[in-house]
PDB file of C-alpha atoms in Angstrom:
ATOM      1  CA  UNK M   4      -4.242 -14.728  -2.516  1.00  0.00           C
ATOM      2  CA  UNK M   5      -5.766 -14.801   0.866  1.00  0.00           C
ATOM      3  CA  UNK M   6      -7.947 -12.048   1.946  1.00  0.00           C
ATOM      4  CA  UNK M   7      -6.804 -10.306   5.061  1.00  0.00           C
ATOM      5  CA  UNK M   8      -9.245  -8.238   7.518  1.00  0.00           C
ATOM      6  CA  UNK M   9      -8.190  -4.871   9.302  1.00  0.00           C
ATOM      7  CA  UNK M  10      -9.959  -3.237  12.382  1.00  0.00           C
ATOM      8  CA  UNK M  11     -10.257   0.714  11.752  1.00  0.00           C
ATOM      9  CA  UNK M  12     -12.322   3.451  12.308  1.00  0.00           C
ATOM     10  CA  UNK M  13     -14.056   5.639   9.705  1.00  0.00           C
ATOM     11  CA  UNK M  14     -14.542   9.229  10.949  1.00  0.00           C
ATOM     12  CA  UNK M  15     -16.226  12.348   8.861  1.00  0.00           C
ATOM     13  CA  UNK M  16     -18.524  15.113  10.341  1.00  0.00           C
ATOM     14  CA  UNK M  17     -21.205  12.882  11.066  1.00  0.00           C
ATOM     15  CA  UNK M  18     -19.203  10.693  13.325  1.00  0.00           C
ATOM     16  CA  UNK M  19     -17.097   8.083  13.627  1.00  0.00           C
ATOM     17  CA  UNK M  20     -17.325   4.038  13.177  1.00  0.00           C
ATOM     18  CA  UNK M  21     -15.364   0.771  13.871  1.00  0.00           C
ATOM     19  CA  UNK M  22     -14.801  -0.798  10.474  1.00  0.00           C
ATOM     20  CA  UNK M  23     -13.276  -4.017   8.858  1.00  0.00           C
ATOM     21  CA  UNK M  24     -10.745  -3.157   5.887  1.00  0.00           C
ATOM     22  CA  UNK M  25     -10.709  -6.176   3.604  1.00  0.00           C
ATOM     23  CA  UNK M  26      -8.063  -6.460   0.795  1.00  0.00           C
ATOM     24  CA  UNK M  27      -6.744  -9.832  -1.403  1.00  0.00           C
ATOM     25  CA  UNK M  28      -3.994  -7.750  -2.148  1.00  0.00           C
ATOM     26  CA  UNK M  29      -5.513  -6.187  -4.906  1.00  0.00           C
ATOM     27  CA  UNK M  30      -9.035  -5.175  -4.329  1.00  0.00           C
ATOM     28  CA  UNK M  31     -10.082  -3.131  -1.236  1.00  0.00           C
ATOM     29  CA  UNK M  32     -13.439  -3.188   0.527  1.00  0.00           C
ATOM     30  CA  UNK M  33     -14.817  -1.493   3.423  1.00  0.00           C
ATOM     31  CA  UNK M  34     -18.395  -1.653   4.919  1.00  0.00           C
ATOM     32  CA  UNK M  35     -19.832   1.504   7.456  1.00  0.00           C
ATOM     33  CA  UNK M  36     -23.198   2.783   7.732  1.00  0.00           C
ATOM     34  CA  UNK M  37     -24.765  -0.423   6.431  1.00  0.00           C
ATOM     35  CA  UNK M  38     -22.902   0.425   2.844  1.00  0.00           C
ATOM     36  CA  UNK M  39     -20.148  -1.774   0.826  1.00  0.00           C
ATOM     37  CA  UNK M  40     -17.372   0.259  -0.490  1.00  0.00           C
ATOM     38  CA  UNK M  41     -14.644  -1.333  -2.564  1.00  0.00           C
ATOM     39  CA  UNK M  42     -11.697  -0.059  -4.939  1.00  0.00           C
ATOM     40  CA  UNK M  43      -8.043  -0.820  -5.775  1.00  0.00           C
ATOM     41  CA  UNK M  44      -6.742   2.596  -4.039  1.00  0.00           C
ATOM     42  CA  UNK M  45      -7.621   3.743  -0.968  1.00  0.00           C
ATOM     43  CA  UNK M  46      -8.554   7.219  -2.521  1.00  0.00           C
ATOM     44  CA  UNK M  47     -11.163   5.093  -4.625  1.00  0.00           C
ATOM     45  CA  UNK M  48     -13.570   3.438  -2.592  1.00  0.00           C
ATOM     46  CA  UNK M  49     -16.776   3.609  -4.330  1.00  0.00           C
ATOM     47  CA  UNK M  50     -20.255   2.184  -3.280  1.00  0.00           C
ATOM     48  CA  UNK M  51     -20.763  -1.380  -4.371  1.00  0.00           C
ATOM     49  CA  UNK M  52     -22.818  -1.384  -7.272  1.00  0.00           C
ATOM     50  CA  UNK M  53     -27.138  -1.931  -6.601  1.00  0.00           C
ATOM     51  CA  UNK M  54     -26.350  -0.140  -2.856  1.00  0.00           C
ATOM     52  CA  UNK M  55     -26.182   3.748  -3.432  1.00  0.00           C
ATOM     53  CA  UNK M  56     -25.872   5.703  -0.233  1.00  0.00           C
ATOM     54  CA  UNK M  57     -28.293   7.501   1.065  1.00  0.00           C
ATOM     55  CA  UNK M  58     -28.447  11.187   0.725  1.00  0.00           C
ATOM     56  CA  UNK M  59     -26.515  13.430   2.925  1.00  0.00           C
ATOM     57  CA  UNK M  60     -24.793  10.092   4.783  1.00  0.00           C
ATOM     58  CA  UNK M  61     -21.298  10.231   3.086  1.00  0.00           C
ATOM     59  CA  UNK M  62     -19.533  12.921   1.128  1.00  0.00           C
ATOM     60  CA  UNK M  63     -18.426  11.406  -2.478  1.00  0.00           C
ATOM     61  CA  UNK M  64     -15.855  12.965  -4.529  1.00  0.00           C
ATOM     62  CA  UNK M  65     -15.832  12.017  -8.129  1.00  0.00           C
ATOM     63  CA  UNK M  66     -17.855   9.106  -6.596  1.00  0.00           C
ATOM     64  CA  UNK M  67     -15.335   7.551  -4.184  1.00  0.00           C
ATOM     65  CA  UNK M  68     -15.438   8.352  -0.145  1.00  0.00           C
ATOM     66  CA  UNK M  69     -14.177  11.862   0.204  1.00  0.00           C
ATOM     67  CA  UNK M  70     -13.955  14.401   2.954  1.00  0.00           C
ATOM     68  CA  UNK M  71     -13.042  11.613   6.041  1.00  0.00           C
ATOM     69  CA  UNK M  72     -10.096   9.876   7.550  1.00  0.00           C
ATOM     70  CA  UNK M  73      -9.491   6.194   7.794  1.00  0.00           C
ATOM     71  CA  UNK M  74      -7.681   4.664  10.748  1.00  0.00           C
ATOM     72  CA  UNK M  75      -6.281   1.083  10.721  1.00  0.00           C
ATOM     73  CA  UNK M  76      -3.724  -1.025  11.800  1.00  0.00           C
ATOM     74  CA  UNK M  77      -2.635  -4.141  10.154  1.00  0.00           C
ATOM     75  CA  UNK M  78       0.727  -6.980  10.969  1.00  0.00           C
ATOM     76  CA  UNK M  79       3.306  -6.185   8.815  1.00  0.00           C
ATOM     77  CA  UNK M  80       6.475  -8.820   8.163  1.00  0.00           C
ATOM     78  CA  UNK M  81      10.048  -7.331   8.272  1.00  0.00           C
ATOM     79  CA  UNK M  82      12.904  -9.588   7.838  1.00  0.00           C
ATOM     80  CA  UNK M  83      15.829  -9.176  10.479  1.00  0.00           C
ATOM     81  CA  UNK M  84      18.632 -11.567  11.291  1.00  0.00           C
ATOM     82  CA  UNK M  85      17.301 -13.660   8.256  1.00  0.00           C
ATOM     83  CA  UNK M  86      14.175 -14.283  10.396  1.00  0.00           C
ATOM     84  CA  UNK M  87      10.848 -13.139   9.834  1.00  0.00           C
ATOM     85  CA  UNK M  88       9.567 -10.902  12.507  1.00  0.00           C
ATOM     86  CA  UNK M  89       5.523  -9.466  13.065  1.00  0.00           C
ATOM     87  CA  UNK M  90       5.467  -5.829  13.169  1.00  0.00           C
ATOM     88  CA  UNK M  91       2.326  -3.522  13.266  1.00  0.00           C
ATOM     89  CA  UNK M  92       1.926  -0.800  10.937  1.00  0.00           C
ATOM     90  CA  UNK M  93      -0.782   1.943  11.825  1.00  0.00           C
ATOM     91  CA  UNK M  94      -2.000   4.139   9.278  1.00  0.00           C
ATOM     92  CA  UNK M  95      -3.795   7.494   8.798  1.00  0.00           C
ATOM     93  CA  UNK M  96      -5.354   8.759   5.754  1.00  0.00           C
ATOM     94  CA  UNK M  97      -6.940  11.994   5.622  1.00  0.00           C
ATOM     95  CA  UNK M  98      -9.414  12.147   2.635  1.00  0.00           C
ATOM     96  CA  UNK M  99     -10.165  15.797   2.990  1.00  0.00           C
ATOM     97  CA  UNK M 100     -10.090  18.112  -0.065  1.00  0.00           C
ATOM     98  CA  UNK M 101      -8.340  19.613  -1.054  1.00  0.00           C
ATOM     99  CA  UNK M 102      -5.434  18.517   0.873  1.00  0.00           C
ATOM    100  CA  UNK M 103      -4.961  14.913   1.166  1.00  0.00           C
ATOM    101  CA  UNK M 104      -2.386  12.830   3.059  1.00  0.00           C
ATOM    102  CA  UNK M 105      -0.737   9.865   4.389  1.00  0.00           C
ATOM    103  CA  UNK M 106       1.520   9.128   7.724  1.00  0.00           C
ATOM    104  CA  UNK M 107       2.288   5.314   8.935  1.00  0.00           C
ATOM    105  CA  UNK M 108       3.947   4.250  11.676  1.00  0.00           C
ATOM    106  CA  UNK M 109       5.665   0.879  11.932  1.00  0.00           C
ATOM    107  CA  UNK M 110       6.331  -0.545  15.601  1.00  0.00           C
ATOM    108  CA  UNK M 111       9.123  -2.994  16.063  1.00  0.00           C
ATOM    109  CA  UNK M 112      11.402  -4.283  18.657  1.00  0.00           C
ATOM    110  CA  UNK M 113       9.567  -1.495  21.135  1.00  0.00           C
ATOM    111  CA  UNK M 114      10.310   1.306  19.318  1.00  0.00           C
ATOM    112  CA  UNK M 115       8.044   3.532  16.343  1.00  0.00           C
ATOM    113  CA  UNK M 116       9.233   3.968  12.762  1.00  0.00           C
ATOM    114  CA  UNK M 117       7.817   7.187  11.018  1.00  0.00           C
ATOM    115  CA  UNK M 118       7.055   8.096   7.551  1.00  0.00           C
ATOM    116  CA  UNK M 119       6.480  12.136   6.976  1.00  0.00           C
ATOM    117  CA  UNK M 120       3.285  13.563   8.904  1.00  0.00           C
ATOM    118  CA  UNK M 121       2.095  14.505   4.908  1.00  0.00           C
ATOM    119  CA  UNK M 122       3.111  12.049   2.735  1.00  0.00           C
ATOM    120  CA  UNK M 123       1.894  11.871  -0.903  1.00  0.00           C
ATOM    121  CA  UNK M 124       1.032   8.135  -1.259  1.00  0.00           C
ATOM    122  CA  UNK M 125       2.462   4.409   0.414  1.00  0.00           C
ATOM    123  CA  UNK M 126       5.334   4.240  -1.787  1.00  0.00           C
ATOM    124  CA  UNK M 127       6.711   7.272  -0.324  1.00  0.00           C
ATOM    125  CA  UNK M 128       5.426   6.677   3.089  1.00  0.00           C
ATOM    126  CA  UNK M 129       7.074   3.030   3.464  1.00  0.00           C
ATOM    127  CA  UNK M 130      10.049   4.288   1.650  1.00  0.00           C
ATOM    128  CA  UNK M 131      10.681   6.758   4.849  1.00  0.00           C
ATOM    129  CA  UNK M 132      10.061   4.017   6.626  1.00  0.00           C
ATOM    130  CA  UNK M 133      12.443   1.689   5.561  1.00  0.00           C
ATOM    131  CA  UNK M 134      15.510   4.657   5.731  1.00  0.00           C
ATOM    132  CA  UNK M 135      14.694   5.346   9.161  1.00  0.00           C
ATOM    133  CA  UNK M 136      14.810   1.165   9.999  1.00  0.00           C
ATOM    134  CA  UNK M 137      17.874  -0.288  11.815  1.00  0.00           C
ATOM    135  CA  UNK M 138      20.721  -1.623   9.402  1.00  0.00           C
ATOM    136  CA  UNK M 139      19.938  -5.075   8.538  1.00  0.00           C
ATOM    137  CA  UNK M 140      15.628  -4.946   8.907  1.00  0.00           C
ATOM    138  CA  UNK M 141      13.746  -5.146   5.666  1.00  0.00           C
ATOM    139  CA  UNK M 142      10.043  -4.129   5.185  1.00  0.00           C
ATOM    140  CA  UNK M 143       8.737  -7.585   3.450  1.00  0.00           C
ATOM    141  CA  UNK M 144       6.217  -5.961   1.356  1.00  0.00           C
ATOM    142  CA  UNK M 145       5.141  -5.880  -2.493  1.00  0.00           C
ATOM    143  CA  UNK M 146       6.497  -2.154  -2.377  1.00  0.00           C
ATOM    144  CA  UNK M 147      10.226  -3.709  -1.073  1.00  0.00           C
ATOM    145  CA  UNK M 148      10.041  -7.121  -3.519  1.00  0.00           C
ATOM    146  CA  UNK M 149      12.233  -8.191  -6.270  1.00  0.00           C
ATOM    147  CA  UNK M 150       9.201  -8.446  -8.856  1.00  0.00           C
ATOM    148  CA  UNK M 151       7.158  -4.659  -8.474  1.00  0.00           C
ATOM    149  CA  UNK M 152       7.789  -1.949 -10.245  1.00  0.00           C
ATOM    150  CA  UNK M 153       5.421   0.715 -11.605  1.00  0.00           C
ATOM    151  CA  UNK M 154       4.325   1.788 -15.093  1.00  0.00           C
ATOM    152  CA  UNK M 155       7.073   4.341 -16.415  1.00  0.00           C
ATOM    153  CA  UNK M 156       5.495   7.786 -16.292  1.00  0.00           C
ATOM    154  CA  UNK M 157       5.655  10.493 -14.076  1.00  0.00           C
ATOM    155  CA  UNK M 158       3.734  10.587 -10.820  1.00  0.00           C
ATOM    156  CA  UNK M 159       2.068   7.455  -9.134  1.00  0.00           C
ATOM    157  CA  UNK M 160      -1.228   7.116  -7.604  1.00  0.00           C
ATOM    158  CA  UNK M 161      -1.667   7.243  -3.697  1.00  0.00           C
ATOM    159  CA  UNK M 162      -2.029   3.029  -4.023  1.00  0.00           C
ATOM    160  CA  UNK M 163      -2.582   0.108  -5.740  1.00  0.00           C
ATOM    161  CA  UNK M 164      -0.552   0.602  -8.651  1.00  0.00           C
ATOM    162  CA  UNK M 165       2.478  -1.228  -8.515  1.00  0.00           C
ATOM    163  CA  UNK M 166       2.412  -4.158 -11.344  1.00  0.00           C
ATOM    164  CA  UNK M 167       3.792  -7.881  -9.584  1.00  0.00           C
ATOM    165  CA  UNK M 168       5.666  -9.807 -12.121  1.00  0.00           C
ATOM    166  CA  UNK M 169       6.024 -13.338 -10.133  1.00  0.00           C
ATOM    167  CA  UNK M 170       4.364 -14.915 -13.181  1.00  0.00           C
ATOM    168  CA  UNK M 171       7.903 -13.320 -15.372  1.00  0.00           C
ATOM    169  CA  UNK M 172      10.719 -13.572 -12.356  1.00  0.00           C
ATOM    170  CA  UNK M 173      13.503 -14.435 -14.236  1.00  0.00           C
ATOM    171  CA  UNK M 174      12.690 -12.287 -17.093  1.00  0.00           C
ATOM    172  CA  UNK M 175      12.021  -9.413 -14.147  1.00  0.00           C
ATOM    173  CA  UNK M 176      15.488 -10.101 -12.886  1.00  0.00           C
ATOM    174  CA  UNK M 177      16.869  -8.824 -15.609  1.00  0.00           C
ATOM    175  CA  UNK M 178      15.353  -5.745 -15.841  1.00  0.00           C
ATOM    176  CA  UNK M 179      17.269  -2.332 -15.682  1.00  0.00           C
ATOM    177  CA  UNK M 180      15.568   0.739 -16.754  1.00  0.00           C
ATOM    178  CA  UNK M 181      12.598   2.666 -18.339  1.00  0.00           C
ATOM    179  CA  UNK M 182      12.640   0.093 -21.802  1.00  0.00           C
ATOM    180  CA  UNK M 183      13.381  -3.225 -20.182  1.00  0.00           C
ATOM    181  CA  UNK M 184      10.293  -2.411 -18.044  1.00  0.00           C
ATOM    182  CA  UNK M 185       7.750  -1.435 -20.981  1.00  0.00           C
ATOM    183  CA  UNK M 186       9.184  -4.320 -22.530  1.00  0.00           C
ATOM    184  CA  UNK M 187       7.660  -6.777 -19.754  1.00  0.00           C
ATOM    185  CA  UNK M 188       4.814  -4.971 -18.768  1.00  0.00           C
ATOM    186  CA  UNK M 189       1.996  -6.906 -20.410  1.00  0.00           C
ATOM    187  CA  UNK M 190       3.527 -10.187 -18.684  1.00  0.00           C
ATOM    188  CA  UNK M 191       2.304  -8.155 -15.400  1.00  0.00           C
ATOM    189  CA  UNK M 192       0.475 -10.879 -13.536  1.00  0.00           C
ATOM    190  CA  UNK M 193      -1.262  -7.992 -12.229  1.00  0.00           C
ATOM    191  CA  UNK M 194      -1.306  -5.341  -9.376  1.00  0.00           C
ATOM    192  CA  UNK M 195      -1.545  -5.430  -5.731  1.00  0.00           C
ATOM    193  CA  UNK M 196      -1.548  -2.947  -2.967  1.00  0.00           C
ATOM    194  CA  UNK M 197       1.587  -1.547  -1.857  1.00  0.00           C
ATOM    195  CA  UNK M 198       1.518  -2.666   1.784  1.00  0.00           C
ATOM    196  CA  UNK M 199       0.546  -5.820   0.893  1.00  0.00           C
ATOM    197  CA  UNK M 200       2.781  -9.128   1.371  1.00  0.00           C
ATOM    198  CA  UNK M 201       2.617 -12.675  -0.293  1.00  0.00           C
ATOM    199  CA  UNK M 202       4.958 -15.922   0.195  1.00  0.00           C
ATOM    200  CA  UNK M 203       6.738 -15.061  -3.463  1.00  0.00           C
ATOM    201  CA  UNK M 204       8.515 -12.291  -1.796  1.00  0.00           C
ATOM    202  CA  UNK M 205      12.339 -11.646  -2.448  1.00  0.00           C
ATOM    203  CA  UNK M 206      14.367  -8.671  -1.408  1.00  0.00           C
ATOM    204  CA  UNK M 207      14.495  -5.839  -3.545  1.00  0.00           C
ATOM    205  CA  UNK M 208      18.468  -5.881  -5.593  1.00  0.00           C
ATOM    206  CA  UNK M 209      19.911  -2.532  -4.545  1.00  0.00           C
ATOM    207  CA  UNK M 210      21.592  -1.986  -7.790  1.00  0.00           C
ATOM    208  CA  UNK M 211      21.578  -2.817 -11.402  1.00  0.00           C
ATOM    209  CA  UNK M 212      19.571  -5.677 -12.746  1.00  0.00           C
ATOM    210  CA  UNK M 213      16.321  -6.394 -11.122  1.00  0.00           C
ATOM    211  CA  UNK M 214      15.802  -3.321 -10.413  1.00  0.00           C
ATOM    212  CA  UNK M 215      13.303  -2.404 -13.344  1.00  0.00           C
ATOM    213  CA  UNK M 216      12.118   1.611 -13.622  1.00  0.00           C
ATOM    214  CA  UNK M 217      11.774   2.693 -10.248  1.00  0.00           C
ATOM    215  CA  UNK M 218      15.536   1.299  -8.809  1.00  0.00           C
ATOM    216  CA  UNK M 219      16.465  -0.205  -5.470  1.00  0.00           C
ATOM    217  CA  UNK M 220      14.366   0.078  -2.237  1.00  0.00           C
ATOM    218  CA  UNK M 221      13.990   2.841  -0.621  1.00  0.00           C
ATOM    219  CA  UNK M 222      16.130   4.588  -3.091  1.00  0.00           C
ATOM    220  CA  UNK M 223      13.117   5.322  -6.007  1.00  0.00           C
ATOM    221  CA  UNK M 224      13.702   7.157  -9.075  1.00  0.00           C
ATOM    222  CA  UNK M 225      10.042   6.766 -10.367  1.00  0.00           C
TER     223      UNK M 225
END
């Protein structure tokens, strides 16, 4: 995988700052304040190891950035009219405690697509998304492709959990269901950020096989 850059802004009570977002899909990493930050969630950036903040400069919950908001925006595909088409998805996360949250907002063919002003984590937030979308225009993301699904248990982290099976396609196309699933999931070629996109992508079945644990897209039942 490529690595792909995002321009953002960091912002907490000591201020705000332009930063560059980083991700190869899988791993995140952010640098503000002269500190590297990296994670596979967005709710987990932790200082690079050998360059501890300095006291007092960020707030750290459980060790990860805490008590801030990130802004970014990044180009998003969607497919429409069996084209691919650059759209640009802005998001906010709040990292304040003890409420969290997530709203994106996709804009393409001059209008704005909006997930919930609170949502819980991307899968939800791109799932609103996507039901709000014209008939016939398809988020091409790993949350939307044929070969994601997440671990079967309840909940989901806010992102970076979704396992990519493009090293077990066909086996992935026939999955239907919590067993089928558990029964693939150490042929996981591993796990990438929801919003992310690569050039394996198919479309999402919206019923039956291939649909794994968590169903069609947006319709989720994990």
């Amino acid at each position: 995988m490529t690595d792909e850059s995002w321009a953002g802004w960091y912002r907490d009570r000591q201020g705000s700052d332009a930063v560059i977002l980083t991700t190869d899909g899988q791993q995140l990493r952010l640098r503000t304040r002269g500190i590297d930050f990296e994670g596979e969630s967005f709710d987990g950036l932790a200082p690079v190891a050998g360059t501890p903040p300095a006291d007092g400069l960020f707030a750290l919950v459980d060790g990860a950035l805490g008590d801030c908001v990130l802004e970014w925006d990044l180009p998003l595909p969607v497919l429409w009219d069996e084209s691919v088409h650059q759209a640009t998805l802005s998001c906010l996360l709040s990292l304040r405690r003890p409420d969290p949250y997530l709203y994106l907002e996709l804009q393409f063919g001059g209008a704005a697509y909006r997930s919930h002003r609170a949502e819980s984590d991307f899968a939800s937030a791109l799932a609103t998304i996507q039901r709000a979308l014209p008939p016939g225009v398809r988020l091409q993301t790993c949350i939307a492709c044929a070969f994601s699904d997440y671990f079967p248990s309840p909940g989901r982290g806010l992102s970076g959990g979704l396992a990519c099976f493009r090293g077990a396609k066909d086996a992935y196309r026939g999955a239907a269901g919590e067993g089928d699933v558990l029964d693939l999931w150490d042929r996981r070629t591993g796990f990438v950020q929801e919003i992310w996109s690569c050039r394996e992508y198919e479309s999402r079945p919206d019923r039956g096989a291939g649909t794994g644990h968590r169903g069609a897209f947006p319709l989720e039942l994990a």
